[in-house]
Coordinates of N, CA and C in Angstrom, one line a residue:
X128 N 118.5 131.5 141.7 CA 119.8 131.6 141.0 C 120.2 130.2 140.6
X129 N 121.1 130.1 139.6 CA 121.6 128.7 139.2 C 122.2 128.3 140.5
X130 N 123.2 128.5 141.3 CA 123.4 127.6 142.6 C 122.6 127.6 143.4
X131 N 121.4 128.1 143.3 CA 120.5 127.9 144.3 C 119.6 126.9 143.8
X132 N 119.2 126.8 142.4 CA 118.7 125.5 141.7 C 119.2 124.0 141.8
X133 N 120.8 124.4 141.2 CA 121.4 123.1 142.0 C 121.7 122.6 143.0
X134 N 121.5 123.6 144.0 CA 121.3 122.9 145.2 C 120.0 121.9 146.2
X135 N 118.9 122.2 145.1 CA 117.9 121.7 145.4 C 117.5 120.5 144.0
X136 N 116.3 119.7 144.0 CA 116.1 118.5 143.5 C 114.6 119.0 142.8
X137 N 114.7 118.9 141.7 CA 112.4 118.6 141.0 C 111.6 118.7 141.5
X138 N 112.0 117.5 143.3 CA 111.1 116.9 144.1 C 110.3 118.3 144.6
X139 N 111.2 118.8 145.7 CA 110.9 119.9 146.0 C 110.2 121.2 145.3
X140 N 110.5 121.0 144.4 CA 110.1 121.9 143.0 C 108.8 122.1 142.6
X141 N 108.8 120.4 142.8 CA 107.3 120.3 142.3 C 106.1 120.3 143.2
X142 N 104.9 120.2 142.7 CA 103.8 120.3 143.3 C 103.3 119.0 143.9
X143 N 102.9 118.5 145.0 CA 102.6 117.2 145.3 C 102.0 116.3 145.0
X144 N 100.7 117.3 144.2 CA 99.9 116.4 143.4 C 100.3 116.3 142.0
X145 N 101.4 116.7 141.6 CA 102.1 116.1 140.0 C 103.3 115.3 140.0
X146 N 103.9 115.3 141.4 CA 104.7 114.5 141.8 C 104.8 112.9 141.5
X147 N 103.6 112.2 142.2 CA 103.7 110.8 141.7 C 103.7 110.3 140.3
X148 N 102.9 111.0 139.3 CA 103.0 110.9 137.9 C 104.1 111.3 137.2
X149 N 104.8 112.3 137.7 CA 105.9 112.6 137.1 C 107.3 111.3 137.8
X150 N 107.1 110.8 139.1 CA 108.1 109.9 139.4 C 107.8 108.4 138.3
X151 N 106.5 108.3 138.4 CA 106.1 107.2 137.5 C 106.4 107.2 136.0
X152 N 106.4 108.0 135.2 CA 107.2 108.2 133.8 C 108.6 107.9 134.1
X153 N 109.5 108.8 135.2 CA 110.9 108.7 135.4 C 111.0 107.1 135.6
X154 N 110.3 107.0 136.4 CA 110.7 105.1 136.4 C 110.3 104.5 135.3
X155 N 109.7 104.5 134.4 CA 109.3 104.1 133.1 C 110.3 104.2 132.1
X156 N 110.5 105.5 132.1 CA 111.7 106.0 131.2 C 113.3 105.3 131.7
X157 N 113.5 105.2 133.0 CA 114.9 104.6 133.3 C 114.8 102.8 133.2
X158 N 113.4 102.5 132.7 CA 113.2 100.6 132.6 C 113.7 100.7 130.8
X159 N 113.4 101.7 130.4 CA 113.3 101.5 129.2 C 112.2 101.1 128.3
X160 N 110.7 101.5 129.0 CA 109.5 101.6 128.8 C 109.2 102.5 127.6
X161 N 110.1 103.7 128.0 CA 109.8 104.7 127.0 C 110.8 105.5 126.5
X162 N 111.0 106.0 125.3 CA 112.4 107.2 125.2 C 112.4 108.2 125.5
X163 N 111.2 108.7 126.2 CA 111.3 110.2 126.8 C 109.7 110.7 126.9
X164 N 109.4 111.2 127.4 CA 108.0 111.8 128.4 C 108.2 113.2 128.4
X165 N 106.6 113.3 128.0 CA 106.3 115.1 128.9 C 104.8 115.0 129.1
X166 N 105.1 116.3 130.3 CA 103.9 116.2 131.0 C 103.8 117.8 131.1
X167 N 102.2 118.5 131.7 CA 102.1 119.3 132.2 C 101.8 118.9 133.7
X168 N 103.0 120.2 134.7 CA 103.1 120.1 135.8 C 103.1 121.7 136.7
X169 N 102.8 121.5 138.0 CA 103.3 122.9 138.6 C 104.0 123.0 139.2
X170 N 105.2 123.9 139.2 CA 106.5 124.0 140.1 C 106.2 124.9 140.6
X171 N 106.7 125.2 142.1 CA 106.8 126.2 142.6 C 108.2 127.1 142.2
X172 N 107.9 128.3 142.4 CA 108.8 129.3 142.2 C 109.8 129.5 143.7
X173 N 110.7 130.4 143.9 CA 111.6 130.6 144.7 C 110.4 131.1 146.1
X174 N 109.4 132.7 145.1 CA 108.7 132.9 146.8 C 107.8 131.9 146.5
X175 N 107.2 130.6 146.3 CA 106.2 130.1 146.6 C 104.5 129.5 146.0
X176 N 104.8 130.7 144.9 CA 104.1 131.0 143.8 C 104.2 129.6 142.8
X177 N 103.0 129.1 142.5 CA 103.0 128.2 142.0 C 103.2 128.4 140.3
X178 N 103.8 128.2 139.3 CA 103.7 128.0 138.2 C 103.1 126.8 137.4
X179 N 102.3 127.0 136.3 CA 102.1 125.9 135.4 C 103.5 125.7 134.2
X180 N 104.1 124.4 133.9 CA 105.2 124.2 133.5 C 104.7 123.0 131.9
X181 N 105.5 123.0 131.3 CA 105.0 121.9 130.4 C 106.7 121.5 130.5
X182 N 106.7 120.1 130.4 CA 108.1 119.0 131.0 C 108.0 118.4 129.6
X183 N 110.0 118.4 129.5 CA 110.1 117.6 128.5 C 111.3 116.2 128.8
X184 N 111.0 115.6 129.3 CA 112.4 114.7 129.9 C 113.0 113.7 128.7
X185 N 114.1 113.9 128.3 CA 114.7 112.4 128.0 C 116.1 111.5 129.0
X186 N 116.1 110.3 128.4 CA 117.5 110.2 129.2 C 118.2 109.8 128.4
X187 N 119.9 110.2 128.5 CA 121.3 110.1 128.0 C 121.6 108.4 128.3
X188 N 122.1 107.6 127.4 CA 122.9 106.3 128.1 C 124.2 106.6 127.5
X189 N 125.2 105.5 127.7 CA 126.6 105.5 127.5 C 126.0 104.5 126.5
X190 N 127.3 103.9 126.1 CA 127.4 102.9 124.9 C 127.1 101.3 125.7
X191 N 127.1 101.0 127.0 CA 126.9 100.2 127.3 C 125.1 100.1 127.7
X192 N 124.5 101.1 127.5 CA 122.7 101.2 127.8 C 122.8 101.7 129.5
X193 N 123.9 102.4 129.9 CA 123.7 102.9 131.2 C 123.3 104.2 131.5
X194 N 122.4 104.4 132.3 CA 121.8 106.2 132.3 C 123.1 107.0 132.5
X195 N 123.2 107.9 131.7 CA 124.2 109.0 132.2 C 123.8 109.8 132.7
X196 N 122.5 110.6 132.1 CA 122.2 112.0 132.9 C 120.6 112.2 131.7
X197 N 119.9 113.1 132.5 CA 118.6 113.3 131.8 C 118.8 114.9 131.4
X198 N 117.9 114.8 130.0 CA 118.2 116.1 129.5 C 116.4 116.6 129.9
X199 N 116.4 117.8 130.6 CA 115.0 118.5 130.5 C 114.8 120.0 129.8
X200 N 114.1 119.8 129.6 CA 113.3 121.0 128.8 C 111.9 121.8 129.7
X201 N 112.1 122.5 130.2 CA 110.5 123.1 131.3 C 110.1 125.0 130.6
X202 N 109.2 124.8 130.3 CA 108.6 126.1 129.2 C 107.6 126.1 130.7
X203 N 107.8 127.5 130.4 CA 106.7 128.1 131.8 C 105.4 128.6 130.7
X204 N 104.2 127.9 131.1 CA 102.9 128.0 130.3 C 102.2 128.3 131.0
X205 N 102.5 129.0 132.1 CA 101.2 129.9 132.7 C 100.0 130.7 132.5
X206 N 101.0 131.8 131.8 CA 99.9 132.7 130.8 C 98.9 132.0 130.3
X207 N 100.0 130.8 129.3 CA 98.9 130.1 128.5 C 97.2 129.5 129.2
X208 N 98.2 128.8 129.9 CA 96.9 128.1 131.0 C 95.8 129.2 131.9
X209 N 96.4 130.3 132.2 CA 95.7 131.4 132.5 C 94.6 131.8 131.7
X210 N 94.9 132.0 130.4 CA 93.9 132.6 129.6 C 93.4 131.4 128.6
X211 N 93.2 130.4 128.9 CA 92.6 128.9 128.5 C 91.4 128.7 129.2
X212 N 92.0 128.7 130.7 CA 91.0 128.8 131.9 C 89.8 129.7 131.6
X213 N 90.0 131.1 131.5 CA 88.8 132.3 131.3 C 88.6 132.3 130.0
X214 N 88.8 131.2 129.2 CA 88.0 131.5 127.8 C 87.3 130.0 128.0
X215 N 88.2 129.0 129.0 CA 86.8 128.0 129.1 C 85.8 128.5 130.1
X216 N 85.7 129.4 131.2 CA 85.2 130.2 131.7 C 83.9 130.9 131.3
X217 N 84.6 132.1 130.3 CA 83.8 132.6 129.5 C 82.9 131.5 128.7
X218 N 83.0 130.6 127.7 CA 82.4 129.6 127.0 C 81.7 129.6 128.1
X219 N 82.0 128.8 129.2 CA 80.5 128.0 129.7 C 79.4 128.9 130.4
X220 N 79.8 130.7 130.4 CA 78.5 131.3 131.0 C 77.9 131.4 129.5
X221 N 78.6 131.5 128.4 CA 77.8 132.3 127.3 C 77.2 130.7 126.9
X222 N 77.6 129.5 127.1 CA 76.9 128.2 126.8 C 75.8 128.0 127.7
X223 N 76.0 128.8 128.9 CA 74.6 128.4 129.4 C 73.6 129.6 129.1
X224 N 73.9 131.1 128.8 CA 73.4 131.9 128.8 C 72.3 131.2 127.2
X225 N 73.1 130.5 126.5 CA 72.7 130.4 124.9 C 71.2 129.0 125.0
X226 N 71.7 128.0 125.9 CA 70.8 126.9 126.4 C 69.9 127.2 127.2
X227 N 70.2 128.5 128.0 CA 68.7 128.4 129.2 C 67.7 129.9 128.7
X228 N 68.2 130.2 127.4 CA 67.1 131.5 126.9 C 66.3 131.0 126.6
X229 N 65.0 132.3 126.9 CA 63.4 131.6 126.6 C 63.4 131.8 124.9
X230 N 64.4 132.5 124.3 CA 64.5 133.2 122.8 C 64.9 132.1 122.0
X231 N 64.2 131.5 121.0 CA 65.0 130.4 120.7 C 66.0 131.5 119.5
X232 N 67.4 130.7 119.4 CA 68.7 131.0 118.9 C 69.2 129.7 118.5
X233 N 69.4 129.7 117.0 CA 70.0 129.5 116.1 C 71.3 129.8 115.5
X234 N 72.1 129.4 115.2 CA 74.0 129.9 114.6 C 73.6 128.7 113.2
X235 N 73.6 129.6 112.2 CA 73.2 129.0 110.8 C 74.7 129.3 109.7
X236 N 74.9 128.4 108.8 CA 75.8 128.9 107.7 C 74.8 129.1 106.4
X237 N 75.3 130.8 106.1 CA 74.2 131.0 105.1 C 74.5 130.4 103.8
X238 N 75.6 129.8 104.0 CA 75.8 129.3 102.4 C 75.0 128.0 102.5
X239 N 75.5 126.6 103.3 CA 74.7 125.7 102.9 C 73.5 126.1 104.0
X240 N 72.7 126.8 104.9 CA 71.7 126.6 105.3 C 71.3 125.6 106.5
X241 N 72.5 125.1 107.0 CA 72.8 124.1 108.0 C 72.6 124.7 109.0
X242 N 72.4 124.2 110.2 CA 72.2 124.8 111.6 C 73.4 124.4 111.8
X243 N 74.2 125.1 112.9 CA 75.7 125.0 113.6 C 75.0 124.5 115.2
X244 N 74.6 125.3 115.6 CA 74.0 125.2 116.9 C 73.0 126.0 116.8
X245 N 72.0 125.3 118.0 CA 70.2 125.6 118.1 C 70.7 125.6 119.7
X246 N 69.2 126.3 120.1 CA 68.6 126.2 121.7 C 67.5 125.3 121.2
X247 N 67.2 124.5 122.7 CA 65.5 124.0 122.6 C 64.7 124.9 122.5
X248 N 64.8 126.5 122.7 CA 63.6 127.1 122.8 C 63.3 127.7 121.1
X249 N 64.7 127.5 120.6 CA 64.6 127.5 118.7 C 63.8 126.1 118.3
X250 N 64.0 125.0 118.6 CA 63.6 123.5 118.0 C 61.8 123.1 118.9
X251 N 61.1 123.9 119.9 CA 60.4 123.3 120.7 C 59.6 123.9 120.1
X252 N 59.0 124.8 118.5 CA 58.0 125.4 118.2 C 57.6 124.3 116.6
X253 N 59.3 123.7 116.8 CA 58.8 123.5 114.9 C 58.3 122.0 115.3
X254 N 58.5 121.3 116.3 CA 57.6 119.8 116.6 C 58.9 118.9 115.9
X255 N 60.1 119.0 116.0 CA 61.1 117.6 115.6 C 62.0 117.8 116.8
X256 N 62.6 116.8 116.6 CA 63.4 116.6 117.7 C 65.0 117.4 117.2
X257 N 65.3 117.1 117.9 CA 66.6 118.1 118.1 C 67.7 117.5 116.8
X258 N 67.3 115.8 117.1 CA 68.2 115.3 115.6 C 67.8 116.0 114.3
X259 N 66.4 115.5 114.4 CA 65.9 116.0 112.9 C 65.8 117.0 112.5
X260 N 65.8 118.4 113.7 CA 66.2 119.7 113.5 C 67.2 120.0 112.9
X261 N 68.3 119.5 113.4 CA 69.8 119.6 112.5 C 69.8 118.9 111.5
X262 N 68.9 118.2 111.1 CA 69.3 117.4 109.8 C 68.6 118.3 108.6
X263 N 67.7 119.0 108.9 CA 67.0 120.2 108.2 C 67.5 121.5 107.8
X264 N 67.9 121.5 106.9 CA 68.9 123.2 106.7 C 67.7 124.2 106.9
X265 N 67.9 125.3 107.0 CA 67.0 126.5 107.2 C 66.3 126.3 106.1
X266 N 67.1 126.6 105.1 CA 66.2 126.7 103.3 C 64.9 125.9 103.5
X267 N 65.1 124.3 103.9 CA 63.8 123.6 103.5 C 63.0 124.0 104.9
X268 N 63.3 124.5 105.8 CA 61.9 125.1 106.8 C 61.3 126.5 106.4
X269 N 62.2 126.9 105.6 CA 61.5 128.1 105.5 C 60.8 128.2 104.2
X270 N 59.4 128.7 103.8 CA 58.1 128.6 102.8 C 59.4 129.7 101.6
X271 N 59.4 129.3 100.3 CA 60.4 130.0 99.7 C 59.8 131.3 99.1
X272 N 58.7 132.1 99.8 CA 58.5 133.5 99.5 C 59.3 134.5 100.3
X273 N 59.9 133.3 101.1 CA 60.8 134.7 101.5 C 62.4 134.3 101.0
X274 N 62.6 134.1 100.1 CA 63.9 133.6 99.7 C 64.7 134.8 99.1
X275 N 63.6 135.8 98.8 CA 64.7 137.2 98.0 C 64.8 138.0 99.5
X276 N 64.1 137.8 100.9 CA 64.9 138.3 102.3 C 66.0 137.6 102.6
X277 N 65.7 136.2 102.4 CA 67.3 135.7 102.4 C 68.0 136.1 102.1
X278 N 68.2 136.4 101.1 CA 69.2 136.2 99.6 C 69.7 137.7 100.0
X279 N 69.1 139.0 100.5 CA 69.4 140.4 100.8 C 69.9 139.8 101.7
X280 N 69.8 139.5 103.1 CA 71.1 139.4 104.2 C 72.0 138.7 103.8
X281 N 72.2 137.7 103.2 CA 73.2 137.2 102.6 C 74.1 138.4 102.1
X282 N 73.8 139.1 101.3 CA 74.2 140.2 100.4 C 74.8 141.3 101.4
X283 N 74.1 141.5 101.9 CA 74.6 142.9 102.9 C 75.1 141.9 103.9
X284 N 75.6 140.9 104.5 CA 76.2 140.2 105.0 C 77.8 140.1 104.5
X285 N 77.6 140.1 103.1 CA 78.9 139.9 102.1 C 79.2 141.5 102.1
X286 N 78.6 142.8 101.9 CA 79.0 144.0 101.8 C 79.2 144.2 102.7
X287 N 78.2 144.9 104.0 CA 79.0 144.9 105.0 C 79.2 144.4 106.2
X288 N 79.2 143.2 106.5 CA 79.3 141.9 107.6 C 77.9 142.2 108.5
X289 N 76.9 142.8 108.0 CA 75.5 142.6 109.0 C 74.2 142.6 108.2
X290 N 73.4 142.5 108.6 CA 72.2 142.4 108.0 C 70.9 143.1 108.5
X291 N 70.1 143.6 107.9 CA 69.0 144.3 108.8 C 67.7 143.2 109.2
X292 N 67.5 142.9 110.5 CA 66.7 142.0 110.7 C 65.4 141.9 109.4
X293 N 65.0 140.8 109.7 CA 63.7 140.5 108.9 C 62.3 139.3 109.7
X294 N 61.7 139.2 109.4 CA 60.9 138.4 110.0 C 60.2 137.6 108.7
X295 N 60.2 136.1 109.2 CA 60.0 135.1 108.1 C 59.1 134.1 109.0
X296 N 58.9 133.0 108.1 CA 58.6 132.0 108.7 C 59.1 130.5 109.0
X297 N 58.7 129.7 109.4 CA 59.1 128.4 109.5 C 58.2 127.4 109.3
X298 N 58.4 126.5 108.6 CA 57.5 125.2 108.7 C 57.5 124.5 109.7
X299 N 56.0 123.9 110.1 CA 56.2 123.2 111.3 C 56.1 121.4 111.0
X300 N 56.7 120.8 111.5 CA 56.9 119.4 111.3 C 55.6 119.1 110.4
X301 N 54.6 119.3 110.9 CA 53.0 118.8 110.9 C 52.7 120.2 109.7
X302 N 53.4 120.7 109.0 CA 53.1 121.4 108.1 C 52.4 122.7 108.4
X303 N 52.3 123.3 109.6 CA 52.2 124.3 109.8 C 53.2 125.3 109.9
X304 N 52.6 126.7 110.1 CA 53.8 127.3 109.9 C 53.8 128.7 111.3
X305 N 55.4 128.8 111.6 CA 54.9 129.7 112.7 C 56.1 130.8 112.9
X306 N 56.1 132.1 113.2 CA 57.1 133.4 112.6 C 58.0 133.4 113.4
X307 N 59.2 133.5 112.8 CA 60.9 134.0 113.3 C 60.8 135.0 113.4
X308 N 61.9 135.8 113.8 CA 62.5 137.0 113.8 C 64.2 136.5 113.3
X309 N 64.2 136.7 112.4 CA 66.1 136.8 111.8 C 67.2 138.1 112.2
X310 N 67.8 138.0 113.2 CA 68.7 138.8 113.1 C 70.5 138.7 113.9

């Protein structure tokens, strides 16, 4: 409740380990280091429950430069931070699921033909290194007899967002050549 808030202090409020950084701004801000600070912190709730908070402090002076009173601002970003967590979460199993396939995998833009992201097990057949792989758009690895297979997934890509696999080739650094599967 509000009298039960004002009867208590931040200190308590807050979490121990955001504590010293947040007294270190307040002391910064009352030297006149800075005109106001925010931080993300965790406050505890009434039962105990920890909250993620984002802090906005400034401080009030009188006309003489004397603190009067500090104005805060505290947005409860929980949720947010909740579902940040499991999408960096999710990212790092599908980032490692994408780096440790024996399948090599490619994420290409079919307009300029640029690689976005490769696996080593995509770059470890054509003999370049991983720089020079990305510096190579698909178009120039690939022998241009298959450029009207391209040019169809592109197309049914544009009609209707998929494409029917195809199988092509690649040039290999050393001018050999050795077969994809596109899909």
């Amino acid at each position: 409740t509000r009298d039960e808030l004002l009867a208590t202090d931040f200190q308590t409020l807050t979490h121990p380990d955001d504590l010293q950084n947040d007294l270190d701004l307040l002391e910064r801000l009352l030297a006149g280091d800075i005109p106001n600070y925010q931080m993300q912190k965790r406050y505890y709730k009434k039962n105990g429950q920890l909250i993620q908070a984002k802090l906005w402090v400034a401080l009030v002076r009188d006309g003489s430069g004397q603190p009067l009173h500090f104005v805060s601002q505290i947005q409860n970003i929980t949720d947010e931070f909740l579902a940040k967590k499991a999408l960096q979460s999710s990212e790092a199993r599908l980032r490692g699921l994408f780096d440790l396939s024996p399948l090599g995998i490619t994420l290409m833009d079919f307009k300029t033909g640029k690689h976005i992201e490769v696996n080593d097990a995509a770059i470890a057949p054509s003999g370049y290194s991983r720089k020079e792989f990305m510096a190579i758009s698909d178009y120039e690895l690939t022998p241009r007899e298959y450029d009207p297979l391209a040019k169809n997934a592109i197309d049914q890509l544009k009609s209707i967002g998929r494409f029917t696999p195809f199988e092509k080739e690649y040039i290999r650094k050393d001018g050999t050549r050795y077969p994809i599967l596109v899909q």
